[in-house]
mmCIF file of N, CA, C and O in Angstrom:
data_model
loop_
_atom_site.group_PDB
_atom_site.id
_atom_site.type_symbol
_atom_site.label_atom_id
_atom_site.label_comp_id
_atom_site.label_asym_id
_atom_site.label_seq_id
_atom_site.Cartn_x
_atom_site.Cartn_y
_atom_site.Cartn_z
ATOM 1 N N UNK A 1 32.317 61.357 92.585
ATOM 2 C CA UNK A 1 33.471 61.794 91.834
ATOM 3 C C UNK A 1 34.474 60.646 91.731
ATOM 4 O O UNK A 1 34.682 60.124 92.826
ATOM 5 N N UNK A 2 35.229 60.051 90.594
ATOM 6 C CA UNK A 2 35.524 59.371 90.728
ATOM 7 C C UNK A 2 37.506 59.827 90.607
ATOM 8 O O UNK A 2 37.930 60.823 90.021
ATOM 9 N N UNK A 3 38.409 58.747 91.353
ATOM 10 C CA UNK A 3 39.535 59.298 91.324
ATOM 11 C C UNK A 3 40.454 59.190 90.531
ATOM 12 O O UNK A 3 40.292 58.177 89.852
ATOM 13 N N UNK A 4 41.607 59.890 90.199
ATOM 14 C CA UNK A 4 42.521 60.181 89.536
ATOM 15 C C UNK A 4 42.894 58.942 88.854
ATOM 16 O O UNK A 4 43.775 58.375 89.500
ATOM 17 N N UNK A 5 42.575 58.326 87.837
ATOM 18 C CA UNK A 5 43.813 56.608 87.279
ATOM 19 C C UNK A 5 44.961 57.514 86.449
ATOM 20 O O UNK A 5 44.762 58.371 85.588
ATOM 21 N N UNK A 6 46.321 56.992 87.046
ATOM 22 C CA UNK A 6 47.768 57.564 86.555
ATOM 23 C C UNK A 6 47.774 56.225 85.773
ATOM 24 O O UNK A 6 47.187 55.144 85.801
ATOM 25 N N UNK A 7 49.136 57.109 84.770
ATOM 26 C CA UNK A 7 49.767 56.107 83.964
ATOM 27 C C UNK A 7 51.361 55.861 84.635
ATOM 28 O O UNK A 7 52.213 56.718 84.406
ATOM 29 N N UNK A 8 51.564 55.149 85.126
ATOM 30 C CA UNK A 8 52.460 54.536 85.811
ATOM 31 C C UNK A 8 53.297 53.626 84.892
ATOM 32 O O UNK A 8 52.740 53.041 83.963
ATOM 33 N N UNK A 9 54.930 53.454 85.174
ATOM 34 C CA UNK A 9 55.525 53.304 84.929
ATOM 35 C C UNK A 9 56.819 52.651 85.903
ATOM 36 O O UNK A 9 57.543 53.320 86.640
ATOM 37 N N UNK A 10 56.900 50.882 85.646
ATOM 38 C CA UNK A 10 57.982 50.193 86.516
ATOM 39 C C UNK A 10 59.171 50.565 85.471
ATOM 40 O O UNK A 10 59.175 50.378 84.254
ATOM 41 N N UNK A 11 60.189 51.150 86.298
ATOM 42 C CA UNK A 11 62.010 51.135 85.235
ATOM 43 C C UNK A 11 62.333 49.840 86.311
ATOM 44 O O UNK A 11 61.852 49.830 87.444
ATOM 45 N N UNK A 12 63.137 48.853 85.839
ATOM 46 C CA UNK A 12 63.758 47.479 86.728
ATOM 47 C C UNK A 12 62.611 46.926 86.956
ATOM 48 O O UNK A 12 62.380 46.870 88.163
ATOM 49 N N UNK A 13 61.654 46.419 86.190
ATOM 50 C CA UNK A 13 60.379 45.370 86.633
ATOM 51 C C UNK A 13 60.648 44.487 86.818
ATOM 52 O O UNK A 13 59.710 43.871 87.323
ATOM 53 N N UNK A 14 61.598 43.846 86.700
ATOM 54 C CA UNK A 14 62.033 42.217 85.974
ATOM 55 C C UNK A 14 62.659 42.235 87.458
ATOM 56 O O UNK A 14 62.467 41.095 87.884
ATOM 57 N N UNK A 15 63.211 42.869 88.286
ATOM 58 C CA UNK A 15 64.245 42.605 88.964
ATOM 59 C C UNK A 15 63.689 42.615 90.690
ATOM 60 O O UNK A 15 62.773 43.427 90.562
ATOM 61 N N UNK A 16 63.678 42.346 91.735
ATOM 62 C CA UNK A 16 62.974 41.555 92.988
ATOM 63 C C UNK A 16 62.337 43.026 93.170
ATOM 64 O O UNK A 16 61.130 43.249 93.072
ATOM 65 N N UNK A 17 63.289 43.970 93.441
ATOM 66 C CA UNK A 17 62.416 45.623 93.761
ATOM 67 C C UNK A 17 61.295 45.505 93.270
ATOM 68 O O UNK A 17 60.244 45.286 93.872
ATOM 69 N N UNK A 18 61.554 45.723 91.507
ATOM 70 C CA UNK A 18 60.514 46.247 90.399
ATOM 71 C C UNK A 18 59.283 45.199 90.680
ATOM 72 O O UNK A 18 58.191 45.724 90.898
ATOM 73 N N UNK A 19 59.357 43.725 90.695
ATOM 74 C CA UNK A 19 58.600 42.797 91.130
ATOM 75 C C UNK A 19 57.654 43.227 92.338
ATOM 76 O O UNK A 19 56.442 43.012 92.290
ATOM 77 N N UNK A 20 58.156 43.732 93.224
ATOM 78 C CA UNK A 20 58.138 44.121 94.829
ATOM 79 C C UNK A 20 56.929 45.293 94.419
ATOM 80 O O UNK A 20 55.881 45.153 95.050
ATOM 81 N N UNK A 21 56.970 46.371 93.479
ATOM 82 C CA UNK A 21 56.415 47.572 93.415
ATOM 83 C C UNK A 21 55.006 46.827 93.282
ATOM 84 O O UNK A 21 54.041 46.886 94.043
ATOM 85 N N UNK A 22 55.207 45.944 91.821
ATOM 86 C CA UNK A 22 54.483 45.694 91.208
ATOM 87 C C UNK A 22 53.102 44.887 92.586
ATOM 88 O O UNK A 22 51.984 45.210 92.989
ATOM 89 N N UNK A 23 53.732 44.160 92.757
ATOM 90 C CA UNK A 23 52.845 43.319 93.649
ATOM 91 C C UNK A 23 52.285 44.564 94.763
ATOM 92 O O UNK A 23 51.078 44.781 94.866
ATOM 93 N N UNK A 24 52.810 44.963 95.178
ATOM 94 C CA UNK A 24 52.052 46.532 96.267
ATOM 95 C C UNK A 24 51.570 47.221 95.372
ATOM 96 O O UNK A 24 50.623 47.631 96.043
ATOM 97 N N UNK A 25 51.389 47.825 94.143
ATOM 98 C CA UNK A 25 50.451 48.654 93.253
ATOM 99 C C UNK A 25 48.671 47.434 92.946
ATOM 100 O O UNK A 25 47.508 47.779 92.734
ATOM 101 N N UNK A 26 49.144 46.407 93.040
ATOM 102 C CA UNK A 26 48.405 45.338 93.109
ATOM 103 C C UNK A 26 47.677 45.138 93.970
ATOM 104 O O UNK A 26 46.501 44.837 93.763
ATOM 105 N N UNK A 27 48.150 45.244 95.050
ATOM 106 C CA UNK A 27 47.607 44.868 96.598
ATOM 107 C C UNK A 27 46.762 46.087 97.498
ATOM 108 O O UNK A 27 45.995 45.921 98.446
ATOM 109 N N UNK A 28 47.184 47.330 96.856
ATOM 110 C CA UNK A 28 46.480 48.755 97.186
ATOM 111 C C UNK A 28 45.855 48.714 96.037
ATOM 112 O O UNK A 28 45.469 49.880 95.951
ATOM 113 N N UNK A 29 45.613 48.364 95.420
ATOM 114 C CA UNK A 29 44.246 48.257 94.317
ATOM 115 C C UNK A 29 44.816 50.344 93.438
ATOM 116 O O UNK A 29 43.990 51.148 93.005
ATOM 117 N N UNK A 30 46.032 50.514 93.471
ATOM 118 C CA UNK A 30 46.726 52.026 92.803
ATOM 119 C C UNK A 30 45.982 51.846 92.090
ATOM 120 O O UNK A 30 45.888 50.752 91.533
ATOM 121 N N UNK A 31 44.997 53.077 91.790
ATOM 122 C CA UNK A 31 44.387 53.662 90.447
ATOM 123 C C UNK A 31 45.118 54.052 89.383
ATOM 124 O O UNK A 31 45.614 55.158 89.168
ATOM 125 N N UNK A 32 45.151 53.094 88.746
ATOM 126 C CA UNK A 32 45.953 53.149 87.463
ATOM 127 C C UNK A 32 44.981 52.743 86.093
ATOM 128 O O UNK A 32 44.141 51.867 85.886
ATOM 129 N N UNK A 33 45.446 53.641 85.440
ATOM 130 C CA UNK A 33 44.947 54.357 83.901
ATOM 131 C C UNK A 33 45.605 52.769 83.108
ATOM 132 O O UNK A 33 44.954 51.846 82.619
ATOM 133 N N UNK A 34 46.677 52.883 83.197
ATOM 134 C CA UNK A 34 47.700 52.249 81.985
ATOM 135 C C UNK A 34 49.065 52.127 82.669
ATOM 136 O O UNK A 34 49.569 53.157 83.116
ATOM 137 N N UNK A 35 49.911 50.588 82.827
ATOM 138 C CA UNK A 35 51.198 50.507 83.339
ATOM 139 C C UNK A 35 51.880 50.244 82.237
ATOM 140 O O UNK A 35 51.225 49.876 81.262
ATOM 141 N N UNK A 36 53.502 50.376 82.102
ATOM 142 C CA UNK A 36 54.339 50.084 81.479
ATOM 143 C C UNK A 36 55.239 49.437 82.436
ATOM 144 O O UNK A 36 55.399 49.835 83.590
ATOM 145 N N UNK A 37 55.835 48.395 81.898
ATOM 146 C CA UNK A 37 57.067 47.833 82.340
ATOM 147 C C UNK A 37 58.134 48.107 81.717
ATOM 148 O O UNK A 37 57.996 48.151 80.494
ATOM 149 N N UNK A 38 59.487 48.374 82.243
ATOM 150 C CA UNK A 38 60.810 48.433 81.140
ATOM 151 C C UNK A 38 61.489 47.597 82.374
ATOM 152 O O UNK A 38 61.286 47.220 83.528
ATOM 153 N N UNK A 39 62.658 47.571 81.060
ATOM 154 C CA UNK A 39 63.235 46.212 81.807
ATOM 155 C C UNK A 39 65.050 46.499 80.943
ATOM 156 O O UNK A 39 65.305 47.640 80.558
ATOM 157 N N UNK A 40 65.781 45.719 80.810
ATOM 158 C CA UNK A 40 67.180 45.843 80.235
ATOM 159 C C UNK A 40 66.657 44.941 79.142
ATOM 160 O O UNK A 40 65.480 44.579 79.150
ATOM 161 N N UNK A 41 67.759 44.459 77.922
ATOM 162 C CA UNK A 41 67.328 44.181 76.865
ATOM 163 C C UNK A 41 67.087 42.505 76.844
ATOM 164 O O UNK A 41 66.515 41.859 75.966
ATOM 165 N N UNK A 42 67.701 42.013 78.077
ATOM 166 C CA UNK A 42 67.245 40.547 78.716
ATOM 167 C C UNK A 42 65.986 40.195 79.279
ATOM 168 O O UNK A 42 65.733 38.999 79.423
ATOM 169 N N UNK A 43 65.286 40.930 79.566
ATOM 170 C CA UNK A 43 64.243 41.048 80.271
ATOM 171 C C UNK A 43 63.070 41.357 78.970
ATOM 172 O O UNK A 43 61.893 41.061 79.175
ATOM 173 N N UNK A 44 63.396 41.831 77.940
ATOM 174 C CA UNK A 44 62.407 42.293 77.126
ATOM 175 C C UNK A 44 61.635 41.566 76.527
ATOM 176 O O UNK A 44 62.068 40.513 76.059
ATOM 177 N N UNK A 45 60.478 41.871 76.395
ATOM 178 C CA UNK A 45 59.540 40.995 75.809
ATOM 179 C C UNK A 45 58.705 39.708 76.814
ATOM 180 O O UNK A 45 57.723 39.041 76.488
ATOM 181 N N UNK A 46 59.343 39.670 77.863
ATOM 182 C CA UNK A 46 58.721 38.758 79.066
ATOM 183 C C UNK A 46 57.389 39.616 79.914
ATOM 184 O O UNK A 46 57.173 40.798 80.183
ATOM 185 N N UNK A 47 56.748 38.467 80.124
ATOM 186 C CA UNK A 47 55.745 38.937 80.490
ATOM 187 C C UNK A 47 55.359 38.961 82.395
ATOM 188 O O UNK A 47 55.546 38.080 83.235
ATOM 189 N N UNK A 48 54.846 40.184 82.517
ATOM 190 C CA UNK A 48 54.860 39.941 84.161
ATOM 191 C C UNK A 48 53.380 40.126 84.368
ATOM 192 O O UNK A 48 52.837 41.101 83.848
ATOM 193 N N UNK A 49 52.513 39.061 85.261
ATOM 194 C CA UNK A 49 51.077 39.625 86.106
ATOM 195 C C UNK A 49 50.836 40.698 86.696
ATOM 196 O O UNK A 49 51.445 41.091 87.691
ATOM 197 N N UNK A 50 49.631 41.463 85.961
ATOM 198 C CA UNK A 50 49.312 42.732 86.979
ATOM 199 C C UNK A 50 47.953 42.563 86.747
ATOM 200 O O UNK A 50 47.528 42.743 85.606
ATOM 201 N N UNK A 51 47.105 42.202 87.767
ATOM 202 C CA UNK A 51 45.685 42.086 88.038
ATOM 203 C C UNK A 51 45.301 41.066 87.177
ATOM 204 O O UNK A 51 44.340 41.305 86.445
ATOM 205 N N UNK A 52 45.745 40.175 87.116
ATOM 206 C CA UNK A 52 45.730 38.639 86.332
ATOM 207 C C UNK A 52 45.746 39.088 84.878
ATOM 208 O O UNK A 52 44.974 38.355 84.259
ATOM 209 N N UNK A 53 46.364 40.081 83.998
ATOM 210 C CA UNK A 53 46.673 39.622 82.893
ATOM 211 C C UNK A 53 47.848 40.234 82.815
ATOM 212 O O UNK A 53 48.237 41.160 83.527
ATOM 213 N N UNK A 54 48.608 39.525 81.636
ATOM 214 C CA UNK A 54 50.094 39.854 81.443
ATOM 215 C C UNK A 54 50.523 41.342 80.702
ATOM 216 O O UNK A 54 49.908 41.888 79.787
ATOM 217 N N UNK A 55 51.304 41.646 81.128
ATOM 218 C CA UNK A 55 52.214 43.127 80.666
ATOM 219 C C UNK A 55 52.929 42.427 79.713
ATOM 220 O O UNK A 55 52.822 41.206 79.826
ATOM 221 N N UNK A 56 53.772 42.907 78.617
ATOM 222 C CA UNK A 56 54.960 42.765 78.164
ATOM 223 C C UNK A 56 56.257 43.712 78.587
ATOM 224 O O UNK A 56 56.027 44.917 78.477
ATOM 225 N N UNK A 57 57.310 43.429 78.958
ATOM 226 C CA UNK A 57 57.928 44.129 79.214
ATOM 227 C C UNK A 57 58.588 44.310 78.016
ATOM 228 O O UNK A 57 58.661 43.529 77.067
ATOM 229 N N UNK A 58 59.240 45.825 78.193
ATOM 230 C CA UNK A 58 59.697 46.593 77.210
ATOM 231 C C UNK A 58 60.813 46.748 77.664
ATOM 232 O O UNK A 58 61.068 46.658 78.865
ATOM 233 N N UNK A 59 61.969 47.106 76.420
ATOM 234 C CA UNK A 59 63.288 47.164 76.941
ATOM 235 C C UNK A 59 63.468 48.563 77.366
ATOM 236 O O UNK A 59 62.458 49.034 76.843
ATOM 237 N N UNK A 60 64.006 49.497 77.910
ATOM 238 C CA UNK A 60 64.306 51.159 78.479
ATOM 239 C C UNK A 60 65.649 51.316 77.345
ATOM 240 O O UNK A 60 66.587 50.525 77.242
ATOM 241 N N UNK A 61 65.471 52.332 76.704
ATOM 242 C CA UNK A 61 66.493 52.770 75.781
ATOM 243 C C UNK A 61 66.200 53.971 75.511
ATOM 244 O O UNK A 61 65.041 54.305 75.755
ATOM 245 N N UNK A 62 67.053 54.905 74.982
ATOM 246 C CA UNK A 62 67.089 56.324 74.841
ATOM 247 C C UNK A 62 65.931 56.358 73.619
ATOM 248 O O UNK A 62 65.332 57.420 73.448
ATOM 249 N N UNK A 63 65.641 55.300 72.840
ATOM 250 C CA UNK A 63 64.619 55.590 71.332
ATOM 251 C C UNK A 63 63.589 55.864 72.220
ATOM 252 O O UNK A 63 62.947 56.812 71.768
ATOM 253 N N UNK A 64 63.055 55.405 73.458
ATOM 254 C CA UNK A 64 61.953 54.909 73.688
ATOM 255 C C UNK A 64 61.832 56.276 74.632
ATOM 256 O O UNK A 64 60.909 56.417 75.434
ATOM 257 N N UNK A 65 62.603 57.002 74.486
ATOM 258 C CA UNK A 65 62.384 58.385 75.906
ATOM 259 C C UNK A 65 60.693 59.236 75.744
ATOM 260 O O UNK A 65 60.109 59.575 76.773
ATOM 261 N N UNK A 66 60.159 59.457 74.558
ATOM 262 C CA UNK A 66 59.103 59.748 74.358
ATOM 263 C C UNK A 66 57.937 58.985 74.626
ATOM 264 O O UNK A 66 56.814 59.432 74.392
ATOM 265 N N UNK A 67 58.100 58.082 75.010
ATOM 266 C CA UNK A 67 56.968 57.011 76.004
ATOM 267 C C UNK A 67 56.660 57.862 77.076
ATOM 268 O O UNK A 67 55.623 57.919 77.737
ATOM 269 N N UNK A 68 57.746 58.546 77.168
ATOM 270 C CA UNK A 68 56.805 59.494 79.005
ATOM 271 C C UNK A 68 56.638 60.832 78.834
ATOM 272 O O UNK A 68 56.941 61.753 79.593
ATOM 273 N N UNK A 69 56.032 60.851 77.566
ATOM 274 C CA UNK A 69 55.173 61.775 77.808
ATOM 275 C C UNK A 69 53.909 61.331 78.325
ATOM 276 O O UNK A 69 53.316 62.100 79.081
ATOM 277 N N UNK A 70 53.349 60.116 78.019
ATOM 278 C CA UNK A 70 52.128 60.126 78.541
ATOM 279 C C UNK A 70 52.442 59.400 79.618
ATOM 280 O O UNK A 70 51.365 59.083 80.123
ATOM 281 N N UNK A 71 53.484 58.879 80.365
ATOM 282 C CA UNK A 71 53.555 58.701 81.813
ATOM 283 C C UNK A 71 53.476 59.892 83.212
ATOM 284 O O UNK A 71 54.076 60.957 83.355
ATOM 285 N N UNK A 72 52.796 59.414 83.826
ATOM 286 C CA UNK A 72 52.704 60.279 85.208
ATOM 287 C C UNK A 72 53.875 60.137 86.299
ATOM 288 O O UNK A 72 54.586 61.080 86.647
ATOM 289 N N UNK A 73 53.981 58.748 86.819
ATOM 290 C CA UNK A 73 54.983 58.649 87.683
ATOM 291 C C UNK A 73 55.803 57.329 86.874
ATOM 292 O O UNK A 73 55.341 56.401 86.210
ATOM 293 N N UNK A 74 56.940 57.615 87.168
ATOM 294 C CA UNK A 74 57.773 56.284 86.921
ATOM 295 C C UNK A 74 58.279 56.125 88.385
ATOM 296 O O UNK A 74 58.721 56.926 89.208
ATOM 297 N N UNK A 75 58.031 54.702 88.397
ATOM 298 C CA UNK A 75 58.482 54.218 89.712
ATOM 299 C C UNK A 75 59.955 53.538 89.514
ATOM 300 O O UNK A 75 59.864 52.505 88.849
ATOM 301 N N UNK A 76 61.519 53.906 89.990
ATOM 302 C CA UNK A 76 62.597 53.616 89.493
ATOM 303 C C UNK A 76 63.469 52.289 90.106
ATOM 304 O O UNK A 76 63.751 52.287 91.305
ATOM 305 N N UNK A 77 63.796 51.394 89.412
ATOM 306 C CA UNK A 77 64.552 50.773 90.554
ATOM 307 C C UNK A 77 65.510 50.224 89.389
ATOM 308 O O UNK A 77 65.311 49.116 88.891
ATOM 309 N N UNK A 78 66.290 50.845 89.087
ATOM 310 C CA UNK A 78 67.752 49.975 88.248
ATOM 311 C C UNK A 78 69.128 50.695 88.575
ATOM 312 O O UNK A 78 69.582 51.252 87.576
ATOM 313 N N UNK A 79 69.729 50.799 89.451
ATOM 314 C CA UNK A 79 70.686 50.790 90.297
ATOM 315 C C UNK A 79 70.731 52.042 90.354
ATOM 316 O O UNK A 79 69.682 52.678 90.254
ATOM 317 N N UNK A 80 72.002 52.711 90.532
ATOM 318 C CA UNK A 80 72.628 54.540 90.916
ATOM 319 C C UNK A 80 73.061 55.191 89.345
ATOM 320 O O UNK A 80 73.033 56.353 88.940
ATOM 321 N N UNK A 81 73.478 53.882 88.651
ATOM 322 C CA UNK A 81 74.296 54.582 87.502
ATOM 323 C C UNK A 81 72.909 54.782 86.191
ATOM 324 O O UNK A 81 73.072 55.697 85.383
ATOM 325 N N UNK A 82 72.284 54.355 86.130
ATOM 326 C CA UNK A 82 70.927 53.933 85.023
ATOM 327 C C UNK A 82 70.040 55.010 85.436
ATOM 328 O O UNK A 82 69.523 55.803 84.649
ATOM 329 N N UNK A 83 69.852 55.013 86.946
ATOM 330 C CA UNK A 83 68.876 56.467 87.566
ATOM 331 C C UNK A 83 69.613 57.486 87.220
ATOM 332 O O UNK A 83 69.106 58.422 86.604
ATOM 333 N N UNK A 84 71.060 57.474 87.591
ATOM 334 C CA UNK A 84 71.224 58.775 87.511
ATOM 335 C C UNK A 84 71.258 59.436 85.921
ATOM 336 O O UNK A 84 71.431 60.597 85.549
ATOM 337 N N UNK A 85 71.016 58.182 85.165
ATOM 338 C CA UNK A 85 71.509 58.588 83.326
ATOM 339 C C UNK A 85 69.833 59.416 82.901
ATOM 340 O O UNK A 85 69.515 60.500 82.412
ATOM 341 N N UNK A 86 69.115 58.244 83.392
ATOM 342 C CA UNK A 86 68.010 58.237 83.092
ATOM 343 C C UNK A 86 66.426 59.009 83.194
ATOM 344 O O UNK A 86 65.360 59.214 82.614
ATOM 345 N N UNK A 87 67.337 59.266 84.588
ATOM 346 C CA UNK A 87 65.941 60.661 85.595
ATOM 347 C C UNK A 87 65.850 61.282 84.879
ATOM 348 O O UNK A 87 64.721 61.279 84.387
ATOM 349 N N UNK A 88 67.157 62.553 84.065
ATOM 350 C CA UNK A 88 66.651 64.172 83.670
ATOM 351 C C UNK A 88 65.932 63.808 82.183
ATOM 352 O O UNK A 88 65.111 64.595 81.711
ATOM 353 N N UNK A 89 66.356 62.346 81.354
ATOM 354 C CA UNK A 89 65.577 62.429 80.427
ATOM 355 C C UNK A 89 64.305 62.071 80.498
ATOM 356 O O UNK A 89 63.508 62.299 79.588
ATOM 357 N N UNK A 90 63.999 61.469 81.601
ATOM 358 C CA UNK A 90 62.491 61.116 81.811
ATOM 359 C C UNK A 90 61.788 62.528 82.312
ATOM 360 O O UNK A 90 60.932 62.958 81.539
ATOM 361 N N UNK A 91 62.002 63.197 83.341
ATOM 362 C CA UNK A 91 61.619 64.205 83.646
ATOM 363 C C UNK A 91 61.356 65.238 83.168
ATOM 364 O O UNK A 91 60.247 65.730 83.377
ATOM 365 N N UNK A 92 62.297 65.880 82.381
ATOM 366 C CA UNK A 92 62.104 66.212 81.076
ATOM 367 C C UNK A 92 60.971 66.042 79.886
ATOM 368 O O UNK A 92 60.660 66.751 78.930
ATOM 369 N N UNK A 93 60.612 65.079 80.267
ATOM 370 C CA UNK A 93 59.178 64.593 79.431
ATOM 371 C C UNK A 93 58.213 65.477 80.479
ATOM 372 O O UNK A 93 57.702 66.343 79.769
ATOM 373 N N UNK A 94 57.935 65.574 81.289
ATOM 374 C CA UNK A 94 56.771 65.657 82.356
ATOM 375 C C UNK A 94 56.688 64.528 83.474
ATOM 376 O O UNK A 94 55.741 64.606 84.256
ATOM 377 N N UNK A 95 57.513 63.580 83.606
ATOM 378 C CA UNK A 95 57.060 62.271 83.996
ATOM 379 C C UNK A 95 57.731 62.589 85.594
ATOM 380 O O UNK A 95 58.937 62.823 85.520
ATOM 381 N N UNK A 96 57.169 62.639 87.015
ATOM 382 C CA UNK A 96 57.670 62.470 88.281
ATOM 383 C C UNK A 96 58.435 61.386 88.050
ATOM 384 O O UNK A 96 58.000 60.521 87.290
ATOM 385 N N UNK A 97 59.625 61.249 88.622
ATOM 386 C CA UNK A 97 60.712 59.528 88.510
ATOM 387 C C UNK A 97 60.603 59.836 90.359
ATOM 388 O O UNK A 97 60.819 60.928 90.884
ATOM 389 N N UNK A 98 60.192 58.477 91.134
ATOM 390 C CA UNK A 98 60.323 57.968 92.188
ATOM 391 C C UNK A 98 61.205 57.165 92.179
ATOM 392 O O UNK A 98 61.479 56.537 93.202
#
């Protein structure tokens, strides 16, 4: 039987946390389907390593809230004020926010 691959989701990739996730989803070999990166609108379009090929990061904006529907977990790291804006519309999709 083979196990569950989630679609996972870094919010703050760009930033030492989001970096931090990334490299431990890496290192536990996380069964993952499909990742997304978001990032602020400085960060966008840069590319980060996940299992030697590059992501693009995407900027996080309210257009883009329908991206999680097909996310499973978003893993969160962009401060108190961005989580707290950001959780009920992600959740709201279906998406767990860690």
């Amino acid at each position: 039987m083979n196990p569950k691959k989630w679609n996972i989701a870094i919010l703050g990739a760009t930033g030492a946390v989001g970096e931090e996730m990334l490299s431990i989803l890496e290192e536990r070999d996380f069964p993952i389907h499909h990742l997304t990166l978001y990032a602020s609108q400085d960060s966008e379009n840069l590319s980060l390593k996940f299992r030697d090929k590059p992501i693009r990061v995407k900027q996080l904006s309210e257009e883009i809230m329908d991206d999680f529907k097909s996310i499973d977990i978003a893993l969160m790291s962009m401060g108190n004020e961005l989580s707290r804006y950001y959780t009920p519309l992600i959740t709201k999709r279906g998406t767990v926010c860690i």
